[in-house]
Amino acid sequence: MNGGMHAVLDLTADPLAFRAPAGEADIALPWSLAALARRVGLAFPPREAVLEASIAEVEDALMPHVPALRARGTHALEVSGAAIVAIVALAAGTQAREATLDEVERLFNRLACVAAGRPAAVEGLPEDAGLALALLVLRETLHHVGYAVLRPVQ
């Protein structure tokens, strides 16, 4: 496995898709972010049960593709779409160009606190259901595939 390779996840695609290097096929998940939000009934603040259902849905869709994604390299997951810039800033600071898996996990834990009843403002999170769902999808992808960092497409 080449640690210098990276994957590109298109958060704006319908359905969500990991864009392939030349000569390979894209890997598509079965829904867009909007369709996933409708499927699990996501609102803001998210309920804990909805976060859990969303995690299960993402895991079920992602796990069959993990070996193929790992074969493309696990150093960086590059992401297109407006949400990624906000997620990196929230996870790693406004000047950051990327966020590590640990930083994304900590950000997701803040979202989990909001789902448990803590005000979003106390956690420094915007009241944005779409951003919350994008974070969840990215966190699950980093966690299960093993990417070290997350960053916007350059």
CSV table of N, CA, C and O in Angstrom, one decimal, residues 26-154:
chain,number,residue,atom,x,y,z
A,26,ASP,N,-15.2,4.7,-9.8
A,26,ASP,CA,-15.6,5.4,-8.6
A,26,ASP,C,-16.3,4.4,-7.7
A,26,ASP,O,-16.8,3.3,-8.1
A,27,ILE,N,-16.3,4.7,-6.4
A,27,ILE,CA,-17.0,3.9,-5.4
A,27,ILE,C,-18.1,4.8,-4.9
A,27,ILE,O,-17.8,5.8,-4.3
A,28,ALA,N,-19.3,4.3,-5.1
A,28,ALA,CA,-20.5,5.1,-4.7
A,28,ALA,C,-21.2,4.5,-3.5
A,28,ALA,O,-21.3,3.3,-3.3
A,29,LEU,N,-21.6,5.4,-2.6
A,29,LEU,CA,-22.4,5.0,-1.4
A,29,LEU,C,-23.9,5.1,-1.9
A,29,LEU,O,-24.2,5.7,-2.9
A,30,PRO,N,-24.8,4.5,-1.2
A,30,PRO,CA,-26.2,4.4,-1.8
A,30,PRO,C,-27.1,5.7,-1.7
A,30,PRO,O,-28.2,5.6,-2.0
A,31,TRP,N,-26.5,6.8,-1.1
A,31,TRP,CA,-27.3,8.0,-0.9
A,31,TRP,C,-26.4,9.2,-1.0
A,31,TRP,O,-25.3,9.2,-0.8
A,32,SER,N,-27.1,10.3,-1.2
A,32,SER,CA,-26.5,11.7,-1.0
A,32,SER,C,-26.6,12.0,0.5
A,32,SER,O,-27.3,11.4,1.2
A,33,LEU,N,-25.9,13.1,0.9
A,33,LEU,CA,-26.1,13.5,2.3
A,33,LEU,C,-27.6,13.9,2.6
A,33,LEU,O,-28.1,13.6,3.6
A,34,ALA,N,-28.2,14.6,1.6
A,34,ALA,CA,-29.6,15.0,1.8
A,34,ALA,C,-30.5,13.7,1.9
A,34,ALA,O,-31.4,13.7,2.8
A,35,ALA,N,-30.3,12.7,1.1
A,35,ALA,CA,-31.1,11.5,1.2
A,35,ALA,C,-30.9,10.8,2.5
A,35,ALA,O,-31.8,10.2,3.1
A,36,LEU,N,-29.6,10.7,2.9
A,36,LEU,CA,-29.3,10.1,4.2
A,36,LEU,C,-30.0,10.8,5.4
A,36,LEU,O,-30.6,10.2,6.2
A,37,ALA,N,-30.0,12.2,5.3
A,37,ALA,CA,-30.7,13.0,6.4
A,37,ALA,C,-32.1,12.6,6.4
A,37,ALA,O,-32.7,12.5,7.5
A,38,ARG,N,-32.8,12.5,5.2
A,38,ARG,CA,-34.2,12.2,5.2
A,38,ARG,C,-34.4,10.8,5.7
A,38,ARG,O,-35.4,10.5,6.5
A,39,ARG,N,-33.6,9.9,5.3
A,39,ARG,CA,-33.7,8.5,5.7
A,39,ARG,C,-33.7,8.3,7.2
A,39,ARG,O,-34.4,7.5,7.8
A,40,VAL,N,-32.8,9.0,7.9
A,40,VAL,CA,-32.6,8.8,9.4
A,40,VAL,C,-33.4,9.8,10.2
A,40,VAL,O,-33.4,9.8,11.4
A,41,GLY,N,-34.0,10.8,9.5
A,41,GLY,CA,-34.7,11.8,10.2
A,41,GLY,C,-33.9,12.8,11.0
A,41,GLY,O,-34.2,13.3,12.1
A,42,LEU,N,-32.8,13.2,10.4
A,42,LEU,CA,-31.8,14.1,11.0
A,42,LEU,C,-32.4,15.5,11.1
A,42,LEU,O,-32.8,16.1,10.1
A,43,ALA,N,-32.3,16.1,12.3
A,43,ALA,CA,-32.6,17.5,12.5
A,43,ALA,C,-31.5,18.1,13.4
A,43,ALA,O,-30.6,17.3,13.9
A,44,PHE,N,-31.6,19.3,13.8
A,44,PHE,CA,-30.6,19.9,14.7
A,44,PHE,C,-31.3,20.5,15.9
A,44,PHE,O,-32.3,21.3,15.6
A,45,PRO,N,-30.9,20.2,17.1
A,45,PRO,CA,-29.9,19.3,17.4
A,45,PRO,C,-30.3,17.8,17.2
A,45,PRO,O,-31.4,17.5,17.3
A,46,PRO,N,-29.3,17.0,16.8
A,46,PRO,CA,-29.6,15.6,16.5
A,46,PRO,C,-29.9,14.9,17.8
A,46,PRO,O,-29.3,15.2,18.9
A,47,ARG,N,-30.8,14.0,17.8
A,47,ARG,CA,-31.1,13.1,18.9
A,47,ARG,C,-30.0,12.0,18.9
A,47,ARG,O,-29.5,11.6,17.9
A,48,GLU,N,-29.7,11.5,20.1
A,48,GLU,CA,-28.7,10.4,20.2
A,48,GLU,C,-29.1,9.2,19.4
A,48,GLU,O,-28.2,8.6,18.7
A,49,ALA,N,-30.3,8.8,19.4
A,49,ALA,CA,-30.8,7.7,18.7
A,49,ALA,C,-30.6,7.9,17.1
A,49,ALA,O,-30.3,7.0,16.4
A,50,VAL,N,-30.8,9.1,16.7
A,50,VAL,CA,-30.6,9.4,15.3
A,50,VAL,C,-29.1,9.4,14.9
A,50,VAL,O,-28.8,8.8,13.8
A,51,LEU,N,-28.3,9.9,15.8
A,51,LEU,CA,-26.8,9.7,15.5
A,51,LEU,C,-26.4,8.3,15.4
A,51,LEU,O,-25.7,7.8,14.5
A,52,GLU,N,-26.9,7.4,16.3
A,52,GLU,CA,-26.6,6.0,16.3
A,52,GLU,C,-27.2,5.3,15.1
A,52,GLU,O,-26.4,4.5,14.4
A,53,ALA,N,-28.4,5.7,14.6
A,53,ALA,CA,-28.9,5.1,13.4
A,53,ALA,C,-28.1,5.6,12.2
A,53,ALA,O,-27.9,4.8,11.3
A,54,SER,N,-27.7,6.8,12.2
A,54,SER,CA,-26.9,7.3,11.1
A,54,SER,C,-25.5,6.6,11.0
A,54,SER,O,-25.0,6.3,9.9
A,55,ILE,N,-24.9,6.4,12.2
A,55,ILE,CA,-23.6,5.6,12.2
A,55,ILE,C,-23.8,4.2,11.6
A,55,ILE,O,-23.0,3.8,10.8
A,56,ALA,N,-24.9,3.6,12.0
A,56,ALA,CA,-25.1,2.2,11.5
A,56,ALA,C,-25.3,2.2,10.0
A,56,ALA,O,-24.8,1.3,9.3
A,57,GLU,N,-26.1,3.2,9.5
A,57,GLU,CA,-26.4,3.3,8.1
A,57,GLU,C,-25.1,3.5,7.3
A,57,GLU,O,-24.8,2.9,6.3
A,58,VAL,N,-24.2,4.4,7.8
A,58,VAL,CA,-23.0,4.7,7.1
A,58,VAL,C,-22.0,3.5,7.2
A,58,VAL,O,-21.4,3.1,6.2
A,59,GLU,N,-21.9,2.9,8.3
A,59,GLU,CA,-21.1,1.7,8.4
A,59,GLU,C,-21.6,0.6,7.5
A,59,GLU,O,-20.8,0.0,6.8
A,60,ASP,N,-22.9,0.3,7.4
A,60,ASP,CA,-23.4,-0.7,6.5
A,60,ASP,C,-23.1,-0.4,5.0
A,60,ASP,O,-22.7,-1.3,4.3
A,61,ALA,N,-23.1,0.9,4.7
A,61,ALA,CA,-22.8,1.2,3.3
A,61,ALA,C,-21.3,1.3,3.0
A,61,ALA,O,-20.9,0.9,1.9
A,62,LEU,N,-20.5,1.6,4.0
A,62,LEU,CA,-19.1,1.8,3.8
A,62,LEU,C,-18.3,0.5,3.9
A,62,LEU,O,-17.4,0.3,3.1
A,63,MET,N,-18.6,-0.4,4.8
A,63,MET,CA,-17.8,-1.5,5.1
A,63,MET,C,-17.5,-2.4,3.9
A,63,MET,O,-16.3,-2.9,3.7
A,64,PRO,N,-18.4,-2.7,2.9
A,64,PRO,CA,-18.0,-3.5,1.8
A,64,PRO,C,-16.9,-2.9,0.9
A,64,PRO,O,-16.3,-3.6,0.1
A,65,HIS,N,-16.8,-1.5,1.0
A,65,HIS,CA,-15.8,-0.8,0.2
A,65,HIS,C,-14.4,-0.6,0.9
A,65,HIS,O,-13.5,-0.1,0.2
A,66,VAL,N,-14.3,-0.9,2.1
A,66,VAL,CA,-13.1,-0.6,2.9
A,66,VAL,C,-11.9,-1.2,2.3
A,66,VAL,O,-10.9,-0.5,2.1
A,67,PRO,N,-11.9,-2.5,1.9
A,67,PRO,CA,-10.6,-3.0,1.3
A,67,PRO,C,-10.2,-2.2,0.0
A,67,PRO,O,-9.0,-1.9,-0.2
A,68,ALA,N,-11.1,-1.9,-0.9
A,68,ALA,CA,-10.8,-1.2,-2.1
A,68,ALA,C,-10.3,0.2,-1.8
A,68,ALA,O,-9.4,0.7,-2.4
A,69,LEU,N,-10.9,0.9,-0.8
A,69,LEU,CA,-10.4,2.2,-0.4
A,69,LEU,C,-9.0,2.1,0.3
A,69,LEU,O,-8.2,3.0,0.0
A,70,ARG,N,-8.8,1.2,1.1
A,70,ARG,CA,-7.5,1.0,1.7
A,70,ARG,C,-6.4,0.8,0.6
A,70,ARG,O,-5.3,1.2,0.8
A,71,ALA,N,-6.8,0.1,-0.4
A,71,ALA,CA,-5.8,-0.2,-1.5
A,71,ALA,C,-5.4,1.1,-2.2
A,71,ALA,O,-4.3,1.1,-2.8
A,72,ARG,N,-6.2,2.1,-2.1
A,72,ARG,CA,-5.9,3.4,-2.8
A,72,ARG,C,-4.9,4.2,-1.9
A,72,ARG,O,-4.5,5.3,-2.3
A,73,GLY,N,-4.7,3.8,-0.7
A,73,GLY,CA,-3.8,4.5,0.3
A,73,GLY,C,-4.6,5.1,1.4
A,73,GLY,O,-5.8,5.5,1.2
A,74,THR,N,-4.0,5.2,2.6
A,74,THR,CA,-4.7,5.6,3.7
A,74,THR,C,-4.2,6.8,4.4
A,74,THR,O,-4.5,7.2,5.5
A,75,HIS,N,-3.3,7.5,3.7
A,75,HIS,CA,-2.7,8.7,4.4
A,75,HIS,C,-3.8,9.8,4.5
A,75,HIS,O,-4.1,10.3,5.6
A,76,ALA,N,-4.3,10.2,3.4
A,76,ALA,CA,-5.2,11.4,3.4
A,76,ALA,C,-6.5,11.1,2.7
A,76,ALA,O,-6.5,10.4,1.6
A,77,LEU,N,-7.6,11.6,3.2
A,77,LEU,CA,-8.9,11.6,2.6
A,77,LEU,C,-9.1,13.1,2.2
A,77,LEU,O,-9.2,13.9,3.0
A,78,GLU,N,-9.1,13.3,0.9
A,78,GLU,CA,-9.4,14.7,0.4
A,78,GLU,C,-10.9,14.7,0.1
A,78,GLU,O,-11.5,13.7,-0.4
A,79,VAL,N,-11.5,15.8,0.4
A,79,VAL,CA,-13.0,15.9,0.4
A,79,VAL,C,-13.4,17.2,-0.4
A,79,VAL,O,-12.8,18.3,-0.1
A,80,SER,N,-14.3,17.1,-1.3
A,80,SER,CA,-14.9,18.2,-2.0
A,80,SER,C,-16.2,18.6,-1.4
A,80,SER,O,-16.9,17.7,-0.9
A,81,GLY,N,-16.6,19.8,-1.5
A,81,GLY,CA,-17.9,20.3,-0.9
A,81,GLY,C,-17.6,21.3,0.2
A,81,GLY,O,-16.6,21.3,0.8
A,82,ALA,N,-18.6,22.2,0.3
A,82,ALA,CA,-18.4,23.3,1.3
A,82,ALA,C,-18.2,22.9,2.7
A,82,ALA,O,-17.5,23.6,3.5
A,83,ALA,N,-18.8,21.8,3.1
A,83,ALA,CA,-18.8,21.4,4.5
A,83,ALA,C,-17.4,21.1,5.0
A,83,ALA,O,-17.1,21.3,6.2
A,84,ILE,N,-16.5,20.6,4.1
A,84,ILE,CA,-15.2,20.2,4.6
A,84,ILE,C,-14.4,21.4,5.2
A,84,ILE,O,-13.7,21.2,6.1
A,85,VAL,N,-14.5,22.5,4.6
A,85,VAL,CA,-13.7,23.7,5.1
A,85,VAL,C,-14.2,24.0,6.5
A,85,VAL,O,-13.3,24.2,7.4
A,86,ALA,N,-15.5,24.0,6.8
A,86,ALA,CA,-16.0,24.3,8.1
A,86,ALA,C,-15.6,23.2,9.1
A,86,ALA,O,-15.2,23.5,10.2
A,87,ILE,N,-15.6,21.9,8.7
A,87,ILE,CA,-15.3,20.8,9.5
A,87,ILE,C,-13.8,20.9,9.9
A,87,ILE,O,-13.4,20.7,11.1
A,88,VAL,N,-12.9,21.1,9.0
A,88,VAL,CA,-11.5,21.3,9.3
A,88,VAL,C,-11.3,22.4,10.3
A,88,VAL,O,-10.5,22.3,11.2
A,89,ALA,N,-11.9,23.6,10.0
A,89,ALA,CA,-11.8,24.7,10.9
A,89,ALA,C,-12.3,24.4,12.3
A,89,ALA,O,-11.6,24.8,13.3
A,90,LEU,N,-13.4,23.8,12.4
A,90,LEU,CA,-13.9,23.4,13.7
A,90,LEU,C,-13.1,22.4,14.5
A,90,LEU,O,-12.9,22.4,15.7
A,91,ALA,N,-12.5,21.5,13.7
A,91,ALA,CA,-11.7,20.4,14.3
A,91,ALA,C,-10.3,20.8,14.6
A,91,ALA,O,-9.7,20.4,15.7
A,92,ALA,N,-9.7,21.6,13.8
A,92,ALA,CA,-8.2,21.9,13.9
A,92,ALA,C,-7.9,23.4,14.0
A,92,ALA,O,-6.7,23.7,14.1
A,93,GLY,N,-8.8,24.2,13.9
A,93,GLY,CA,-8.6,25.7,14.0
A,93,GLY,C,-8.8,26.3,12.6
A,93,GLY,O,-8.6,25.7,11.6
A,94,THR,N,-9.1,27.6,12.6
A,94,THR,CA,-9.4,28.3,11.4
A,94,THR,C,-8.3,28.5,10.4
A,94,THR,O,-8.5,28.6,9.2
A,95,GLN,N,-7.0,28.3,10.9
A,95,GLN,CA,-5.9,28.4,9.9
A,95,GLN,C,-5.4,27.1,9.4
A,95,GLN,O,-4.5,27.0,8.6
A,96,ALA,N,-6.0,26.0,9.9
A,96,ALA,CA,-5.6,24.6,9.6
A,96,ALA,C,-6.0,24.3,8.1
A,96,ALA,O,-7.0,24.7,7.6
A,97,ARG,N,-5.1,23.5,7.5
A,97,ARG,CA,-5.3,23.1,6.1
A,97,ARG,C,-5.8,21.6,6.1
A,97,ARG,O,-6.3,21.1,5.1
A,98,GLU,N,-5.7,20.9,7.3
A,98,GLU,CA,-6.2,19.6,7.4
A,98,GLU,C,-6.5,19.3,8.8
A,98,GLU,O,-6.1,20.0,9.7
A,99,ALA,N,-7.2,18.2,9.1
A,99,ALA,CA,-7.5,17.7,10.4
A,99,ALA,C,-7.1,16.3,10.6
A,99,ALA,O,-7.3,15.5,9.6
A,100,THR,N,-6.5,15.9,11.7
A,100,THR,CA,-6.2,14.5,11.9
A,100,THR,C,-7.4,13.7,12.4
A,100,THR,O,-8.4,14.3,12.8
A,101,LEU,N,-7.2,12.4,12.4
A,101,LEU,CA,-8.3,11.5,12.8
A,101,LEU,C,-8.7,11.9,14.3
A,101,LEU,O,-9.9,12.0,14.6
A,102,ASP,N,-7.7,12.1,15.1
A,102,ASP,CA,-8.0,12.5,16.5
A,102,ASP,C,-8.7,13.8,16.6
A,102,ASP,O,-9.6,13.9,17.5
A,103,GLU,N,-8.4,14.8,15.8
A,103,GLU,CA,-9.1,16.0,15.9
A,103,GLU,C,-10.5,15.9,15.4
A,103,GLU,O,-11.5,16.5,16.0
A,104,VAL,N,-10.8,15.1,14.4
A,104,VAL,CA,-12.1,14.8,13.9
A,104,VAL,C,-12.9,14.0,15.0
A,104,VAL,O,-14.1,14.3,15.2
A,105,GLU,N,-12.3,13.1,15.6
A,105,GLU,CA,-12.9,12.3,16.7
A,105,GLU,C,-13.4,13.3,17.9
A,105,GLU,O,-14.5,13.2,18.4
A,106,ARG,N,-12.5,14.2,18.2
A,106,ARG,CA,-12.8,15.1,19.3
A,106,ARG,C,-14.0,16.0,18.9
A,106,ARG,O,-14.9,16.3,19.7
A,107,LEU,N,-14.0,16.5,17.6
A,107,LEU,CA,-15.1,17.3,17.1
A,107,LEU,C,-16.4,16.5,17.1
A,107,LEU,O,-17.4,17.0,17.5
A,108,PHE,N,-16.3,15.2,16.7
A,108,PHE,CA,-17.5,14.4,16.8
A,108,PHE,C,-18.0,14.2,18.2
A,108,PHE,O,-19.2,14.2,18.5
A,109,ASN,N,-17.1,14.1,19.1
A,109,ASN,CA,-17.5,13.9,20.6
A,109,ASN,C,-18.2,15.2,21.0
A,109,ASN,O,-19.2,15.1,21.8
A,110,ARG,N,-17.8,16.3,20.5
A,110,ARG,CA,-18.6,17.6,20.8
A,110,ARG,C,-20.0,17.5,20.3
A,110,ARG,O,-20.9,17.9,21.0
A,111,LEU,N,-20.1,17.0,19.1
A,111,LEU,CA,-21.5,16.8,18.5
A,111,LEU,C,-22.3,15.9,19.3
A,111,LEU,O,-23.5,16.1,19.6
A,112,ALA,N,-21.7,14.8,19.8
A,112,ALA,CA,-22.4,13.8,20.7
A,112,ALA,C,-22.8,14.5,22.0
A,112,ALA,O,-23.9,14.2,22.5
A,113,CYS,N,-22.1,15.4,22.5
A,113,CYS,CA,-22.5,16.1,23.7
A,113,CYS,C,-23.7,17.0,23.4
A,113,CYS,O,-24.6,17.1,24.2
A,114,VAL,N,-23.8,17.6,22.2
A,114,VAL,CA,-24.9,18.3,21.8
A,114,VAL,C,-26.2,17.4,21.7
A,114,VAL,O,-27.3,17.7,22.1
A,115,ALA,N,-26.0,16.2,21.1
A,115,ALA,CA,-27.1,15.3,21.0
A,115,ALA,C,-27.6,14.8,22.4
A,115,ALA,O,-28.7,14.5,22.5
A,116,ALA,N,-26.7,14.9,23.3
A,116,ALA,CA,-27.0,14.5,24.7
A,116,ALA,C,-27.7,15.6,25.5
A,116,ALA,O,-28.1,15.5,26.6
A,117,GLY,N,-27.8,16.8,24.9
A,117,GLY,CA,-28.5,17.9,25.5
A,117,GLY,C,-27.7,19.2,25.8
A,117,GLY,O,-28.3,20.2,26.2
A,118,ARG,N,-26.4,19.1,25.5
A,118,ARG,CA,-25.6,20.3,25.8
A,118,ARG,C,-25.9,21.4,24.6
A,118,ARG,O,-26.0,21.0,23.5
A,119,PRO,N,-26.0,22.6,24.9
A,119,PRO,CA,-26.2,23.6,23.9
A,119,PRO,C,-25.0,23.6,22.8
A,119,PRO,O,-23.8,23.6,23.2
A,120,ALA,N,-25.4,23.7,21.6
A,120,ALA,CA,-24.4,23.8,20.5
A,120,ALA,C,-23.4,24.9,20.7
A,120,ALA,O,-22.2,24.8,20.5
A,121,ALA,N,-23.9,26.1,21.2
A,121,ALA,CA,-23.0,27.2,21.4
A,121,ALA,C,-21.9,27.0,22.4
A,121,ALA,O,-20.8,27.4,22.3
A,122,VAL,N,-22.3,26.2,23.4
A,122,VAL,CA,-21.3,25.8,24.5
A,122,VAL,C,-20.1,25.0,23.9
A,122,VAL,O,-19.0,25.1,24.2
A,123,GLU,N,-20.5,24.2,22.9
A,123,GLU,CA,-19.5,23.3,22.2
A,123,GLU,C,-18.8,24.1,21.0
A,123,GLU,O,-18.0,23.5,20.3
A,124,GLY,N,-19.3,25.3,20.7
A,124,GLY,CA,-18.7,26.0,19.6
A,124,GLY,C,-19.1,25.5,18.3
A,124,GLY,O,-18.4,25.6,17.3
A,125,LEU,N,-20.3,24.8,18.2
A,125,LEU,CA,-20.8,24.2,17.0
A,125,LEU,C,-21.9,25.0,16.4
A,125,LEU,O,-22.8,25.5,17.1
A,126,PRO,N,-21.9,25.2,15.0
A,126,PRO,CA,-23.1,25.8,14.4
A,126,PRO,C,-24.3,24.9,14.4
A,126,PRO,O,-24.1,23.7,14.5
A,127,GLU,N,-25.5,25.5,14.5
A,127,GLU,CA,-26.7,24.7,14.5
A,127,GLU,C,-27.0,24.3,13.0
A,127,GLU,O,-27.9,24.9,12.4
A,128,ASP,N,-26.4,23.3,12.5
A,128,ASP,CA,-26.4,22.9,11.1
A,128,ASP,C,-26.5,21.4,11.0
A,128,ASP,O,-25.5,20.7,11.1
A,129,ALA,N,-27.7,20.9,10.7
A,129,ALA,CA,-27.9,19.4,10.6
A,129,ALA,C,-27.0,18.8,9.4
A,129,ALA,O,-26.5,17.7,9.6
A,130,GLY,N,-26.9,19.5,8.3
A,130,GLY,CA,-26.2,19.0,7.2
A,130,GLY,C,-24.7,18.9,7.5
A,130,GLY,O,-24.0,17.9,7.2
A,131,LEU,N,-24.2,19.9,8.2
A,131,LEU,CA,-22.8,19.9,8.7
A,131,LEU,C,-22.5,18.7,9.6
A,131,LEU,O,-21.5,18.0,9.6
A,132,ALA,N,-23.5,18.5,10.5
A,132,ALA,CA,-23.4,17.4,11.5
A,132,ALA,C,-23.3,16.1,10.8
A,132,ALA,O,-22.5,15.2,11.2
A,133,LEU,N,-24.2,15.9,9.8
A,133,LEU,CA,-24.2,14.7,9.1
A,133,LEU,C,-22.9,14.5,8.3
A,133,LEU,O,-22.4,13.4,8.2
A,134,ALA,N,-22.4,15.5,7.6
A,134,ALA,CA,-21.2,15.4,6.9
A,134,ALA,C,-20.1,15.0,7.9
A,134,ALA,O,-19.2,14.1,7.5
A,135,LEU,N,-20.0,15.6,9.0
A,135,LEU,CA,-19.0,15.2,10.0
A,135,LEU,C,-19.1,13.8,10.4
A,135,LEU,O,-18.1,13.1,10.4
A,136,LEU,N,-20.3,13.3,10.6
A,136,LEU,CA,-20.5,11.9,10.9
A,136,LEU,C,-20.0,11.0,9.8
A,136,LEU,O,-19.3,10.0,10.1
A,137,VAL,N,-20.4,11.3,8.6
A,137,VAL,CA,-19.9,10.4,7.5
A,137,VAL,C,-18.4,10.5,7.4
A,137,VAL,O,-17.7,9.4,7.2
A,138,LEU,N,-17.8,11.6,7.5
A,138,LEU,CA,-16.3,11.7,7.5
A,138,LEU,C,-15.6,11.0,8.6
A,138,LEU,O,-14.6,10.3,8.4
A,139,ARG,N,-16.2,11.1,9.8
A,139,ARG,CA,-15.6,10.5,11.0
A,139,ARG,C,-15.7,9.0,10.8
A,139,ARG,O,-14.7,8.3,11.0
A,140,GLU,N,-16.8,8.4,10.3
A,140,GLU,CA,-16.9,7.0,10.1
A,140,GLU,C,-15.9,6.5,9.0
A,140,GLU,O,-15.3,5.5,9.1
A,141,THR,N,-15.8,7.3,8.0
A,141,THR,CA,-14.9,7.0,6.9
A,141,THR,C,-13.4,6.9,7.4
A,141,THR,O,-12.7,6.0,7.1
A,142,LEU,N,-13.0,8.0,8.1
A,142,LEU,CA,-11.7,8.0,8.6
A,142,LEU,C,-11.4,6.8,9.5
A,142,LEU,O,-10.4,6.2,9.4
A,143,HIS,N,-12.3,6.6,10.4
A,143,HIS,CA,-12.2,5.6,11.4
A,143,HIS,C,-12.1,4.2,10.8
A,143,HIS,O,-11.2,3.4,11.1
A,144,HIS,N,-13.0,3.8,9.9
A,144,HIS,CA,-13.0,2.5,9.4
A,144,HIS,C,-12.0,2.2,8.3
A,144,HIS,O,-11.5,1.1,8.2
A,145,VAL,N,-11.7,3.2,7.5
A,145,VAL,CA,-10.7,3.0,6.4
A,145,VAL,C,-9.3,3.2,7.0
A,145,VAL,O,-8.4,2.5,6.6
A,146,GLY,N,-9.2,4.1,8.0
A,146,GLY,CA,-7.9,4.3,8.6
A,146,GLY,C,-7.1,5.5,8.1
A,146,GLY,O,-5.9,5.5,8.2
A,147,TYR,N,-7.8,6.4,7.5
A,147,TYR,CA,-7.1,7.6,7.0
A,147,TYR,C,-6.5,8.4,8.2
A,147,TYR,O,-7.1,8.5,9.2
A,148,ALA,N,-5.3,8.9,7.9
A,148,ALA,CA,-4.6,9.7,9.0
A,148,ALA,C,-5.1,11.1,9.1
A,148,ALA,O,-5.2,11.7,10.1
A,149,VAL,N,-5.4,11.7,7.9
A,149,VAL,CA,-5.8,13.1,7.9
A,149,VAL,C,-7.0,13.3,6.9
A,149,VAL,O,-7.2,12.5,5.9
A,150,LEU,N,-7.7,14.4,7.1
A,150,LEU,CA,-8.8,14.8,6.3
A,150,LEU,C,-8.5,16.2,5.8
A,150,LEU,O,-8.0,17.1,6.6
A,151,ARG,N,-8.7,16.5,4.5
A,151,ARG,CA,-8.4,17.9,4.1
A,151,ARG,C,-9.3,18.2,2.8
A,151,ARG,O,-9.7,17.3,2.1
A,152,PRO,N,-9.5,19.5,2.6
A,152,PRO,CA,-10.3,19.9,1.4
A,152,PRO,C,-9.4,19.5,0.2
A,152,PRO,O,-8.2,19.5,0.2
A,153,VAL,N,-10.1,19.3,-0.9
A,153,VAL,CA,-9.5,19.0,-2.2
A,153,VAL,C,-8.7,20.3,-2.6
A,153,VAL,O,-9.1,21.4,-2.4
A,154,GLN,N,-7.4,20.1,-3.0
A,154,GLN,CA,-6.5,21.2,-3.3
A,154,GLN,C,-6.8,21.7,-4.7
A,154,GLN,O,-7.1,21.0,-5.6
